[in-house]
Coordinates of C-alpha atoms and ligand atoms in Angstrom, one line a residue:
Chain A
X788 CA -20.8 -9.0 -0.9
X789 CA -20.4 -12.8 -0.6
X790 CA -16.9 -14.1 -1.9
X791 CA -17.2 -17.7 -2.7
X792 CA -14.3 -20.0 -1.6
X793 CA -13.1 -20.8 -5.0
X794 CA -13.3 -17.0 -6.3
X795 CA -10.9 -17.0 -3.1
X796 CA -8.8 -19.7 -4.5
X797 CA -8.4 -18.0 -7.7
X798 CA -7.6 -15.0 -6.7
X799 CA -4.6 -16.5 -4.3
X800 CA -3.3 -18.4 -6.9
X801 CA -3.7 -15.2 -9.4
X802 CA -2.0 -13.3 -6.3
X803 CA 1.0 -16.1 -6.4
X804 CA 1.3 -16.1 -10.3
X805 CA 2.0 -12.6 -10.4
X806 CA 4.1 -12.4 -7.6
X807 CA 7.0 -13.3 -10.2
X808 CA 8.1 -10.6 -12.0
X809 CA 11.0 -8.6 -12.8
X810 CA 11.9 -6.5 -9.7
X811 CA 12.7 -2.9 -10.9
X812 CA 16.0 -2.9 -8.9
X813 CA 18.0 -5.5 -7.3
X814 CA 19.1 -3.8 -4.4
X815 CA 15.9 -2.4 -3.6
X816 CA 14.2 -5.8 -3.2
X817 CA 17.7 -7.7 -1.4
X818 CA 17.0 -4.7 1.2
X819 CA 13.2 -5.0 1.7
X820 CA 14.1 -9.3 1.5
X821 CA 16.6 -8.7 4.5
X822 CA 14.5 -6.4 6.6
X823 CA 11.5 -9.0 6.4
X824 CA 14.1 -11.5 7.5
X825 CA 14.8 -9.6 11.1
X826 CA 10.9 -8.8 10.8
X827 CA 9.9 -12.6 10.8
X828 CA 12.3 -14.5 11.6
X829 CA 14.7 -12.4 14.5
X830 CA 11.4 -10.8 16.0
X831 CA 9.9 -14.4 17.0
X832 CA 12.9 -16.1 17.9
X833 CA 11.9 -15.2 21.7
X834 CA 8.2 -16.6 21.6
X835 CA 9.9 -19.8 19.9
X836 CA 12.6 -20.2 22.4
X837 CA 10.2 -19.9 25.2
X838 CA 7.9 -22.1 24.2
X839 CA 10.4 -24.8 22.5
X840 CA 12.1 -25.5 26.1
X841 CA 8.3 -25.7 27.7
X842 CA 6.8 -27.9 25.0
X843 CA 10.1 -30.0 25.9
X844 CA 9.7 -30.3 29.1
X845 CA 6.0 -30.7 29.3
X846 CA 6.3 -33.8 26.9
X847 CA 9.5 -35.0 29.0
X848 CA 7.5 -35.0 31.8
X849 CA 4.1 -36.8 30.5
X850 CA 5.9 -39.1 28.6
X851 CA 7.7 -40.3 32.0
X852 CA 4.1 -40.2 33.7
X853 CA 2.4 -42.6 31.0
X854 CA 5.1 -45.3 30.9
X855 CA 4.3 -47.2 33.8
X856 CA 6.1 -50.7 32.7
X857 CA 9.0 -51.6 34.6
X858 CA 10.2 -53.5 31.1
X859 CA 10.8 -50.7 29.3
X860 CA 13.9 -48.7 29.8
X861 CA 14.0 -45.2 31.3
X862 CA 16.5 -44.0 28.2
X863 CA 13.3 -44.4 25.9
X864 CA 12.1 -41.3 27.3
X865 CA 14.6 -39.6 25.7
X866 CA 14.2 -41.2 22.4
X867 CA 9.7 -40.9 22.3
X868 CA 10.9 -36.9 23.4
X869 CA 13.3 -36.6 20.5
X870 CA 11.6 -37.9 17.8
X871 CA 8.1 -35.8 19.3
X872 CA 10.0 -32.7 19.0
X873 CA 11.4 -33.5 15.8
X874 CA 8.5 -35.2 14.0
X875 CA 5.7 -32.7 15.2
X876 CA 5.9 -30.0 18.1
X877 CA 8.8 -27.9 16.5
X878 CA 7.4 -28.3 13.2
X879 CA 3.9 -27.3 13.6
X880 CA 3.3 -26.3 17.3
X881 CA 6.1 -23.6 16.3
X882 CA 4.3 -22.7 13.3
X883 CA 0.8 -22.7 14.9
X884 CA 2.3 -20.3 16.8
X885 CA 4.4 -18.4 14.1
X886 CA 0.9 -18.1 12.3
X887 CA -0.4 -15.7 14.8
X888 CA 2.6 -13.7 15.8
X889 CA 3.7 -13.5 12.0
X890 CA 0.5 -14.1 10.4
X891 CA -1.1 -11.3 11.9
X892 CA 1.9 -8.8 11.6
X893 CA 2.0 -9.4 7.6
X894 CA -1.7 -9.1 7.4
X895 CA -1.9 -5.7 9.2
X896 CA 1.1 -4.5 7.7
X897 CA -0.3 -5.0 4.2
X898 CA -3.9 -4.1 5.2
X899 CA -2.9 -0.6 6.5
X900 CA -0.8 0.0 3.6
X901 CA -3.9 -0.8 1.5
X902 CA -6.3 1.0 3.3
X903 CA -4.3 4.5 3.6
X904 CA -3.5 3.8 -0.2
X905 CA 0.2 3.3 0.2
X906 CA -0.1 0.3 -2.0
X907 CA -1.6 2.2 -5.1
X908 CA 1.3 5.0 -4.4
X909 CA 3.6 2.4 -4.9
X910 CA 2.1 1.0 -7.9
X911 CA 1.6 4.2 -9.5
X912 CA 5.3 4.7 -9.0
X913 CA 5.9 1.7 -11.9
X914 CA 6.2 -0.7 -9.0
X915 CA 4.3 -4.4 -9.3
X916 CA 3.5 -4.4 -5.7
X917 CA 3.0 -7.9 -5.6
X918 CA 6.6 -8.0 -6.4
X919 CA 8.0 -5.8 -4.1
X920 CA 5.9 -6.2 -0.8
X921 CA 4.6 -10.1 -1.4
X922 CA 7.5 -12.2 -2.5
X923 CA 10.2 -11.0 -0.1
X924 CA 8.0 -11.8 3.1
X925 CA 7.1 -15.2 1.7
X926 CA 11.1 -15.5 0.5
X927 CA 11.8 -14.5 3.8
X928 CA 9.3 -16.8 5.9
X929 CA 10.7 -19.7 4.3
X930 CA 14.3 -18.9 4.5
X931 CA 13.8 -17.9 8.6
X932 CA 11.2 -20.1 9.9
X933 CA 13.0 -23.5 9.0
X934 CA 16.0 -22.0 10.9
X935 CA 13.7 -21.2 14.0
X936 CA 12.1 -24.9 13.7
X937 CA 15.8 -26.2 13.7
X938 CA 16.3 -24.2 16.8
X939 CA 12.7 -24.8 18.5
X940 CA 14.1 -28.7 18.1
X941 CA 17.3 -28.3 19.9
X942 CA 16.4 -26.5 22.7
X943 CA 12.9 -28.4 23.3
X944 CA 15.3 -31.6 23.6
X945 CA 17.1 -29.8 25.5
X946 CA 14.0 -28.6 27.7
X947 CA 13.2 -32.2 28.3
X948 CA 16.8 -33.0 28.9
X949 CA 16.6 -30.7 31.8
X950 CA 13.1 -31.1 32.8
X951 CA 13.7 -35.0 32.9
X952 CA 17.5 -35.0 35.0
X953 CA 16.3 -32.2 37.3
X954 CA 12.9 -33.9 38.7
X955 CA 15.3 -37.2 39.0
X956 CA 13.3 -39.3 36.6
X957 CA 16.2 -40.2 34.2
X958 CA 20.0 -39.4 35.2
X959 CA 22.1 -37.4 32.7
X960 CA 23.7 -40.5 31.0
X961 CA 20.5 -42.2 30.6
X962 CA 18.9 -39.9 28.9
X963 CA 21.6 -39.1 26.6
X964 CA 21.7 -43.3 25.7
X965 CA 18.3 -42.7 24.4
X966 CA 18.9 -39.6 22.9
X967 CA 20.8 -41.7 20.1
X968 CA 19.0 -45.1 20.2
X969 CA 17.0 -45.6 17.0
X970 CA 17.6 -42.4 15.3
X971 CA 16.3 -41.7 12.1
X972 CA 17.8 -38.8 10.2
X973 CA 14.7 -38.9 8.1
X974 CA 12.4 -37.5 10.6
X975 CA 14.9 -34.2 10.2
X976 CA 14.0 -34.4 7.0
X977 CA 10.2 -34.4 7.2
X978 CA 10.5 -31.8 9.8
X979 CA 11.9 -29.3 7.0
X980 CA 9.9 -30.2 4.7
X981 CA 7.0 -29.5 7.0
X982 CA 8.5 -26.2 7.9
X983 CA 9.0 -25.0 4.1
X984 CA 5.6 -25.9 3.6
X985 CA 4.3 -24.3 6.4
X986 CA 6.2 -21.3 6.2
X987 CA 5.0 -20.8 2.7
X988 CA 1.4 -21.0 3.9
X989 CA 1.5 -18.4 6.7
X990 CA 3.5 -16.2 4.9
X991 CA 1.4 -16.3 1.5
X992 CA -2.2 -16.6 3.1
X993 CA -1.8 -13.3 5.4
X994 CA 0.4 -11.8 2.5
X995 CA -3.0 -12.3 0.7
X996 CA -5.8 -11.7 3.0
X997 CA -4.3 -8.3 3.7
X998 CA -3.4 -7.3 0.9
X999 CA -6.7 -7.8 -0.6
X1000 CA -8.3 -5.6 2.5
X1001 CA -11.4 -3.7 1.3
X1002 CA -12.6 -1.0 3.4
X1003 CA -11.5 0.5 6.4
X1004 CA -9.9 -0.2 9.4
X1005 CA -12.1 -2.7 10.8
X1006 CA -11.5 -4.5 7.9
X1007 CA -7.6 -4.8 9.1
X1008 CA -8.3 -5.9 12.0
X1009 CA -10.6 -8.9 10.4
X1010 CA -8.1 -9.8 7.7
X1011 CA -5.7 -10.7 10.4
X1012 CA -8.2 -12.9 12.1
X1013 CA -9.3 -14.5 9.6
X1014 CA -5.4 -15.2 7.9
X1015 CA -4.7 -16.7 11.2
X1016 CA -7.7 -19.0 11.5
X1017 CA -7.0 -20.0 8.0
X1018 CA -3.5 -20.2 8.1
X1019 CA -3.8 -23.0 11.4
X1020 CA -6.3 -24.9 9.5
X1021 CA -4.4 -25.1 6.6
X1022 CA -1.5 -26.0 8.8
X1023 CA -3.1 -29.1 10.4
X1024 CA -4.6 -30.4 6.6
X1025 CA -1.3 -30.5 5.7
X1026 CA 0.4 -31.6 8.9
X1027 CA -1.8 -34.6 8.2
X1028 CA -1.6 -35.0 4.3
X1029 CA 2.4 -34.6 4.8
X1030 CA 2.3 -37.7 7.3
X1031 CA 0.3 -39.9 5.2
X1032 CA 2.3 -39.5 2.4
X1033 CA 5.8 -39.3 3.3
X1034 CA 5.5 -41.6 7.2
Chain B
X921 CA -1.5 15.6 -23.1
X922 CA -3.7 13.0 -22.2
X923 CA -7.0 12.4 -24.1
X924 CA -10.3 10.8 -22.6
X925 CA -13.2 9.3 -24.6
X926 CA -16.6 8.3 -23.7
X927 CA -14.9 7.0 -20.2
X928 CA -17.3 4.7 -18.0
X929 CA -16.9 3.5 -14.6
X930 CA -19.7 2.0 -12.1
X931 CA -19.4 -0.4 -8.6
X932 CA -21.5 -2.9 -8.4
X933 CA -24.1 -1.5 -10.8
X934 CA -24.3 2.0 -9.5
X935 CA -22.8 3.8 -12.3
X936 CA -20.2 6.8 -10.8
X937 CA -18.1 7.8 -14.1
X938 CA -21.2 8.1 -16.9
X939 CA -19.3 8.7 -20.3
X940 CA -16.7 11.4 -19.9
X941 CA -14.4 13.2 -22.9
X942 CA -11.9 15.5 -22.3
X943 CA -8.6 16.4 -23.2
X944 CA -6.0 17.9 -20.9
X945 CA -3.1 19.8 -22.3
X946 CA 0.4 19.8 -21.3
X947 CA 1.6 23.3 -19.3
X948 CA -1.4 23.7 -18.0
X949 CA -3.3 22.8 -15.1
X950 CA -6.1 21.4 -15.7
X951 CA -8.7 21.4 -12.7
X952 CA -11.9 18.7 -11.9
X953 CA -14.4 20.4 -9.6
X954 CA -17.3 19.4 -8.2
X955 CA -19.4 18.2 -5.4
X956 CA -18.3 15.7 -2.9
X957 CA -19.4 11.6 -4.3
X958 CA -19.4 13.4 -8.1
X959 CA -16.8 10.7 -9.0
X960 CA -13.6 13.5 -9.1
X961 CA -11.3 10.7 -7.4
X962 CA -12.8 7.6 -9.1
X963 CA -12.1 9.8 -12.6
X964 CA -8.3 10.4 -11.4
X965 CA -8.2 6.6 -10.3
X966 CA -9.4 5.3 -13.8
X967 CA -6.9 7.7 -15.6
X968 CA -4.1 6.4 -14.2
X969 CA -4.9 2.7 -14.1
X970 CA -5.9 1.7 -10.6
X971 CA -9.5 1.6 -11.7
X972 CA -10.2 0.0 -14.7
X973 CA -12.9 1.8 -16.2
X974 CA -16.0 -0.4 -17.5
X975 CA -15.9 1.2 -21.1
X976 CA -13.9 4.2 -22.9
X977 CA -10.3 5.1 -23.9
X978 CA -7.3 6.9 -22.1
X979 CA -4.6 7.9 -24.1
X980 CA -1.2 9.1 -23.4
X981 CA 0.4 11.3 -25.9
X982 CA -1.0 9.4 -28.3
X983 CA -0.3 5.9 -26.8
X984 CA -3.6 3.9 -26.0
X985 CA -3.6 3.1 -22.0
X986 CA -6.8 0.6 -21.6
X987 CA -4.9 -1.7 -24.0
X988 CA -1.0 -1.3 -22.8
X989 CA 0.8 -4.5 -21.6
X990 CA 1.4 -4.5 -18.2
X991 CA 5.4 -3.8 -18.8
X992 CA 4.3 -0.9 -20.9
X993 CA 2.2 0.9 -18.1
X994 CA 5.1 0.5 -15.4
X995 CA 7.0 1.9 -18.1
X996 CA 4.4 4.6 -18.4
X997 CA 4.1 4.8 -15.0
X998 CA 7.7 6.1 -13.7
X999 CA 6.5 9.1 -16.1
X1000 CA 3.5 9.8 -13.8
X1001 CA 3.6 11.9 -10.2
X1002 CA 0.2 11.1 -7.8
X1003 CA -0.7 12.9 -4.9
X1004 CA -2.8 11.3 -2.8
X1005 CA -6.4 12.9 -1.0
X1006 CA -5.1 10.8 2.3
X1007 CA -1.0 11.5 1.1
X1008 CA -0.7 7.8 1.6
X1009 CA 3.1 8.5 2.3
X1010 CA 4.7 5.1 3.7
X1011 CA 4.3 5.1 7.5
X1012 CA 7.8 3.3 8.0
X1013 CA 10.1 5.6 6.6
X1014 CA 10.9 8.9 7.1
X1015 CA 10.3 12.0 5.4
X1016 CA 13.2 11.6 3.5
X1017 CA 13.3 8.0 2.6
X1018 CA 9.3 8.3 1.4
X1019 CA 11.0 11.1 -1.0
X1020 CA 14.0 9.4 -1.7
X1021 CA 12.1 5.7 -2.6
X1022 CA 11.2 6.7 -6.3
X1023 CA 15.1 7.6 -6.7
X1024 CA 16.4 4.5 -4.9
X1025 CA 14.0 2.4 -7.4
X1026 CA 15.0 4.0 -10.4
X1027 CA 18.1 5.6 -10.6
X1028 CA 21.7 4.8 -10.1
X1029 CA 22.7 7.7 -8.5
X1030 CA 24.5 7.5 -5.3
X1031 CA 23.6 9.0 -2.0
X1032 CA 24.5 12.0 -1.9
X1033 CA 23.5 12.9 -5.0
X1034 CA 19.6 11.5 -4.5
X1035 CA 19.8 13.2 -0.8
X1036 CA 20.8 16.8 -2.8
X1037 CA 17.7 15.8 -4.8
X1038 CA 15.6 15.7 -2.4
X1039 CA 16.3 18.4 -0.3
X1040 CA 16.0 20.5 -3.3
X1041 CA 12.3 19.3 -3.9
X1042 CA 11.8 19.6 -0.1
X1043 CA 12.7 23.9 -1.0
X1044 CA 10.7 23.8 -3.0
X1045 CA 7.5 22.8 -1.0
X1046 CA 9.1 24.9 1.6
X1047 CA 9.7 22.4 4.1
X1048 CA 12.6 22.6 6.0
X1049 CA 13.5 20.5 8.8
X1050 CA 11.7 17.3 8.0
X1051 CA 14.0 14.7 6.8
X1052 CA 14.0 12.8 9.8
X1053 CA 10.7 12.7 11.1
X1054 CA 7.9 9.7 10.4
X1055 CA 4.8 10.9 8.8
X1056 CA 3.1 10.5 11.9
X1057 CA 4.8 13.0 13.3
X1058 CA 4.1 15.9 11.0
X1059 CA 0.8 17.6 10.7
X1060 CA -1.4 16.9 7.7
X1061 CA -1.0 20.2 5.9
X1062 CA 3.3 19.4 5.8
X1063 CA 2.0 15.8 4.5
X1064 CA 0.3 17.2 1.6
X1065 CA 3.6 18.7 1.1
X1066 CA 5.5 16.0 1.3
X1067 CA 3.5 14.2 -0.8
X1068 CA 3.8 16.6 -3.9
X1069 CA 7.3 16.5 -3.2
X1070 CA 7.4 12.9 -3.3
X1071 CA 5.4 13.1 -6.6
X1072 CA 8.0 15.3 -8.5
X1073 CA 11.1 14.1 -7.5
X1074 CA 11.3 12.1 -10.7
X1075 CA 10.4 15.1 -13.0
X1076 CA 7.1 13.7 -13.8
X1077 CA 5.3 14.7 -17.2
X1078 CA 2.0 13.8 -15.8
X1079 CA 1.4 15.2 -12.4
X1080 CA -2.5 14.3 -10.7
X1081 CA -3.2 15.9 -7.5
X1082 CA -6.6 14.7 -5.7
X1083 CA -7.1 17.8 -3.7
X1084 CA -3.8 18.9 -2.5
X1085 CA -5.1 21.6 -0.3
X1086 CA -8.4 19.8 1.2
X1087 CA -7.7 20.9 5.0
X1088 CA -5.1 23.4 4.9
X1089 CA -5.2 27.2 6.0
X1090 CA -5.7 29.7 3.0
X1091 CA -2.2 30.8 3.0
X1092 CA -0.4 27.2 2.5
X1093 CA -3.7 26.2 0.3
X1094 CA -2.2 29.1 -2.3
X1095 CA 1.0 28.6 -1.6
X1096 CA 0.5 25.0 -2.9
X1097 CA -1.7 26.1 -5.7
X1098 CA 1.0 28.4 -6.9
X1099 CA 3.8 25.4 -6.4
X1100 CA 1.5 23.3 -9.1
X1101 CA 1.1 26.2 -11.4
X1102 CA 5.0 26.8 -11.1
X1103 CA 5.8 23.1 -11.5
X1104 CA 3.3 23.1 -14.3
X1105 CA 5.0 25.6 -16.6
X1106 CA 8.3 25.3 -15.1
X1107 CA 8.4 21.4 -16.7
X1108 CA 5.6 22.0 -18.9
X1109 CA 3.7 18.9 -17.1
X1110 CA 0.2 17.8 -17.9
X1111 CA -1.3 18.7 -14.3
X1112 CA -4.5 17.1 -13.3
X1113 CA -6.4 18.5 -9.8
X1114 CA -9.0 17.7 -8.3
X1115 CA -10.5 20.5 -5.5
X1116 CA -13.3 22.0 -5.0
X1117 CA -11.5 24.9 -3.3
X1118 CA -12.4 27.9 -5.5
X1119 CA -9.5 29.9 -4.6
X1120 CA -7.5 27.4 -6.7
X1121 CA -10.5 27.5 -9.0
X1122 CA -10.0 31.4 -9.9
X1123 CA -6.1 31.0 -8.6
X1124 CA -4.9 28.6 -11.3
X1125 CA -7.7 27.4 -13.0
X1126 CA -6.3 27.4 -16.7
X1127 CA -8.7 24.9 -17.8
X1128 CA -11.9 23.5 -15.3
X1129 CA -13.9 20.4 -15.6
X1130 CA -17.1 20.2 -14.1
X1131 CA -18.4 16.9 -12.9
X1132 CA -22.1 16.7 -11.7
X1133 CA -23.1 12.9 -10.9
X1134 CA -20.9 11.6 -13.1
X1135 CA -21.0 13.8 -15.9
X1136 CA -19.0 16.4 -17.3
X1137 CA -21.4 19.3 -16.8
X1138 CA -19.5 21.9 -18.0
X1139 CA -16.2 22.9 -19.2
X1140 CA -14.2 26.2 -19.0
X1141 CA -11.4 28.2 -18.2
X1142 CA -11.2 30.2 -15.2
X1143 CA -11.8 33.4 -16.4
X1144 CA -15.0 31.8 -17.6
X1145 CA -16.6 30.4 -15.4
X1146 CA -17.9 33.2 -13.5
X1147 CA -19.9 34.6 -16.1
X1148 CA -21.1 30.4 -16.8
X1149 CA -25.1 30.2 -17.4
X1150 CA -24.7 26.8 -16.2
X1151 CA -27.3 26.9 -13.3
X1152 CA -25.7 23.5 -12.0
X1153 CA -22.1 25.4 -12.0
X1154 CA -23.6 28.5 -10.7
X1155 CA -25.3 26.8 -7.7
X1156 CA -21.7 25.0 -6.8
X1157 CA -19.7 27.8 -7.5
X1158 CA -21.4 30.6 -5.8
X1159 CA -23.1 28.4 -3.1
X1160 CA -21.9 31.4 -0.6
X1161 CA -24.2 34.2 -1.0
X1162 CA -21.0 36.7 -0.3
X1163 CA -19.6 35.5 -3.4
X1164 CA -23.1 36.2 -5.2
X1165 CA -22.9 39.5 -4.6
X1166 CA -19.5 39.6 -5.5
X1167 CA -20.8 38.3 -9.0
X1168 CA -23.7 40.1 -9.2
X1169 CA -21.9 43.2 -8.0
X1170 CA -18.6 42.6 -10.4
X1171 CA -21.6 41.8 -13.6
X1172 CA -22.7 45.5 -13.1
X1173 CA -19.7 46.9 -12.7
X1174 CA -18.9 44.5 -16.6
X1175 CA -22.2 46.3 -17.7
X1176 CA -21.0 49.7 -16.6
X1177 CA -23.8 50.2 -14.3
X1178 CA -20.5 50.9 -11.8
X1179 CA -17.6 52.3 -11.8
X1180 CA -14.9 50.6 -11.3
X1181 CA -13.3 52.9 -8.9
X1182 CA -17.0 52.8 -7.4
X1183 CA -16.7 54.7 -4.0
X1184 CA -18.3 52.2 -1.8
X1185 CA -19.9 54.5 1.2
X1186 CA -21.8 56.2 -1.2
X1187 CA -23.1 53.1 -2.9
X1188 CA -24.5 51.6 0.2
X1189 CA -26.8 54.8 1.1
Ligands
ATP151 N1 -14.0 1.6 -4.2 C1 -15.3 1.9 -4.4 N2 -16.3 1.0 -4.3 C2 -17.6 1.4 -4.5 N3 -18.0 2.7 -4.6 C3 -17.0 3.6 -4.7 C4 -15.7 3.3 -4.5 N4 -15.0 4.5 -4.6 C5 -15.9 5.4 -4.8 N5 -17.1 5.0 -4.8 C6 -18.4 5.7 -5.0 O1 -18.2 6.6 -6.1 C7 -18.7 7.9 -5.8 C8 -17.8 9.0 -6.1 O2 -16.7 8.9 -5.2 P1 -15.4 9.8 -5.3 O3 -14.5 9.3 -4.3 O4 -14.9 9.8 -6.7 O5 -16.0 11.2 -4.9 P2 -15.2 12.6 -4.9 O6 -15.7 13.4 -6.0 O7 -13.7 12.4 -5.0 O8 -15.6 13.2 -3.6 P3 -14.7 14.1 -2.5 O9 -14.7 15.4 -3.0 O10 -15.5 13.9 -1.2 O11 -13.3 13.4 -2.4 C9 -19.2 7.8 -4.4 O12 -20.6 7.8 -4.4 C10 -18.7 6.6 -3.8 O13 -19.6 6.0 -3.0
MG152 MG1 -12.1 12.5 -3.7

């Protein structure tokens, strides 16, 4: 059986459309909303520290390495790392990553509920099970990731900070000049709004690859593949149409 | 009572569910037998809604399902008890929350009260012990169980069971049969089951469905179906040849060729 991309489309957009609908109880949904909160966003909050402080300090270091010019001052280190952080690692290296670690979690989650038929239990109950198990995780993604890309920002200045003062390229004070030279609070800015959108994206297309899983569970196993490949691609198309239309 | 008419129901082209009518009645429990692949659990699917069948009418008490608004079928739905042929019980909770997640939904009653519910309904299945294991952790036959309790904890008035004792010993397989039957009358539910267990078949069997590719073949009660000239229903039913003696032996005992308090040693010289 050959889906064609738009009968994908559709049904993603169909998936999203009836996403919104009265929840049966409140309290019910506030609790499966939180627990996708700790789910997505406390679960990865290692994997993004570690690799915020790296991707600083990498780009600390090759930054230093590539300006060779005597005329430009060593405190513009500090300023190229800050606004690279800001304007793309954290925002979509972070959610490149987030794609796999959460992308593939939502997708098997929903594809084993659909293959041992837990989702048609629930919607036999009276529940409209793109309410109840959809919505909060996208809710949820888009409340938690911002917060981790505000985080991954921080400490992957900071990783350059350190990465910078402690190989003696820059001295403390230096690098702290530059921090602050030329700022442009927009750039924090774009950065959320690239996270929101992001978020949405990775949270909505493995929210929808697994929950349309047909088949067994090999089939689970693909869906969280293939939400993650998508997912990335759909991150860099935007990544790029975001830039051209709000740089 | 739920009324079917002329219900159809293919995948891609191959047709499974060929024009079925019947009409199940309330207090009784109504059984679907029939081969494995003769469409029992695509029937159960389309009935309550998570197939929609191709062409035909469902109707609840009277209220038209194919045509219901979608609020109208949750509505409908919170009425309705499914057991599941895999249980499909929610791997993250335990026992206890799977049971206690129709209550959380859709009452208001606090905790204690929901937990009193539900360790009455766990009695009843006779489980004991349970509450705080994950459903990997308990064997299938005590999933089956938990299952049915799940599906009753709302005092359903439509209760459809796709083979609740596929893979269990004899002993729990009746004790289960005999929980539906009790359930049954005790709430006077409209009880759908699928098996094709034929202790259950002669055990509870008030009225019997039976599907051949698709079709209902035949259509009886229990004390019936024995004595059925269906030759379809006779080869599923008595594919044993112990049980066709039994027949053949219980249809001259009927005829008085034997007595009934037939001495057996002296039958078999
Ligand atoms: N989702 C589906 N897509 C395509 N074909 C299906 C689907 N579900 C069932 N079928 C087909 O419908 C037929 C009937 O299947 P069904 O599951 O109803 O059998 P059953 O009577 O419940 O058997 P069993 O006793 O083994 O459970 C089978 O031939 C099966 O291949
Ligand atoms: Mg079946």
């Amino acid at each position: 059986m050959n889906i064609n991309i738009f009968t994908e489309l559709g049904r993603y957009i169909l998936m999203l459309k009836e996403m919104f609908s009265r929840p049966e109880n409140l309290k019910m949904y506030w609790k499966e909303f939180m627990h996708q909160c700790v789910e997505i966003g406390i679960r990865s909050l290692g994997i993004v520290v570690i690799i915020s402080v790296f991707m600083g300090a990498v780009s600390a270091l090759q930054t230093a390495y590539q300006l060779v010019s005597p005329l430009i001052p060593l405190s513009t280190i500090a300023q190229i790392v800050r606004d690279t952080v800001i304007l793309e690692f954290s925002p979509t290296l972070v959610c490149i990553v987030l794609a796999g670690v959460v992308g593939s979690k939502i997708a098997g989650e929903l594809g084993n509920m659909r293959v041992s038929e837990q989702i048609d239990a629930l919607e036999i109950m009276g529940i409209n099970t793109r309410t109840y198990l959809i919505l909060p995780k996208i809710l949820a993604a888009m409340v938690t990731i911002p917060m981790l890309v505000v985080i991954s920002a921080v400490l992957g200045i900071l990783g350059g900070k350190l990465a910078a003062v402690a190989t003696g390229i820059v001295s403390t004070s230096q690098f702290n000049k530059g921090l602050f030279q030329y700022f442009k609070p927009f750039n924090v800015v774009f950065a959320l709004v690239k996270a929101y959108v992001f978020s949405f994206l990775i949270a909505s297309i493995s929210s929808y690859y697994g929950y349309y899983v047909n088949g067994g569970a090999l089939e689970i196993g693909r869906a969280s593949t293939k939400s993650v490949v998508v997912s990335c691609v759909m991150i860099l198309l935007m990544d790029y149409v975001l830039s051209s239309i709000l740089l | 009572m739920i009324e079917v008419k002329g219900l159809k129901k293919g995948f891609s082209g191959k047709t499974v569910i060929n024009g079925v009518d019947a009409k199940f009645e309330p207090g009784k429990c109504n059984l679907i037998i029939g081969s494995s692949g003769s469409g029992k659990t695509v029937l159960m699917k389309c009935l309550v809604g998570l197939f929609e069948p191709d062409s035909g009418e469902i109707c609840y008490s009277g209220q038209d399902f194919t045509g219901m608004t979608k609020e109208d079928r949750k509505m409908l739905r919170q009425q309705i008890g499914m057991l599941f042929q895999g249980s499909a019980l929610f791997d993250s909770m335990t026992v206890e929350q799977n049971i206690m997640f129709p209550l959380d939904m859709f009452t208001h009653d606090n905790y204690s009260k929901k937990l009193l519910r539900v360790n009455q309904v766990l009695e009843r299945v006779n489980l004991k012990d349970v509450n705080k294991k994950f459903p990997a952790e308990i064997s299938g036959g005590m999933k089956k169980r938990v299952g049915i309790a799940r599906a009753i904890v709302l005092n359903p008035k439509y209760l459809f069971c796709d083979e609740p004792n596929s893979g269990l010993d004899p002993q729990t397989a009746i004790l289960i049969d005999k929980l539906i039957k009790e359930i049954t009358l005790e709430y006077n539910i409209t009880t759908l089951v699928n098996t094709h267990d034929m202790n259950s078949v002669m055990e509870i069997g008030d009225h019997i469905i039976y599907m051949y590719q698709g079709i209902k073949e035949w259509e009886g009660s229990n004390k019936e179906i024995i004595f059925s000239k269906n030759k379809l229903l006779n080869d599923f039913i008595f594919a044993s040849e112990f049980l066709q003696d039994a027949k053949d032996m219980r249809q001259l005992e009927m005829r008085g060729k034997i007595d009934n308090n037939r001495n057996m040693d002296e039958l078999l010289k």
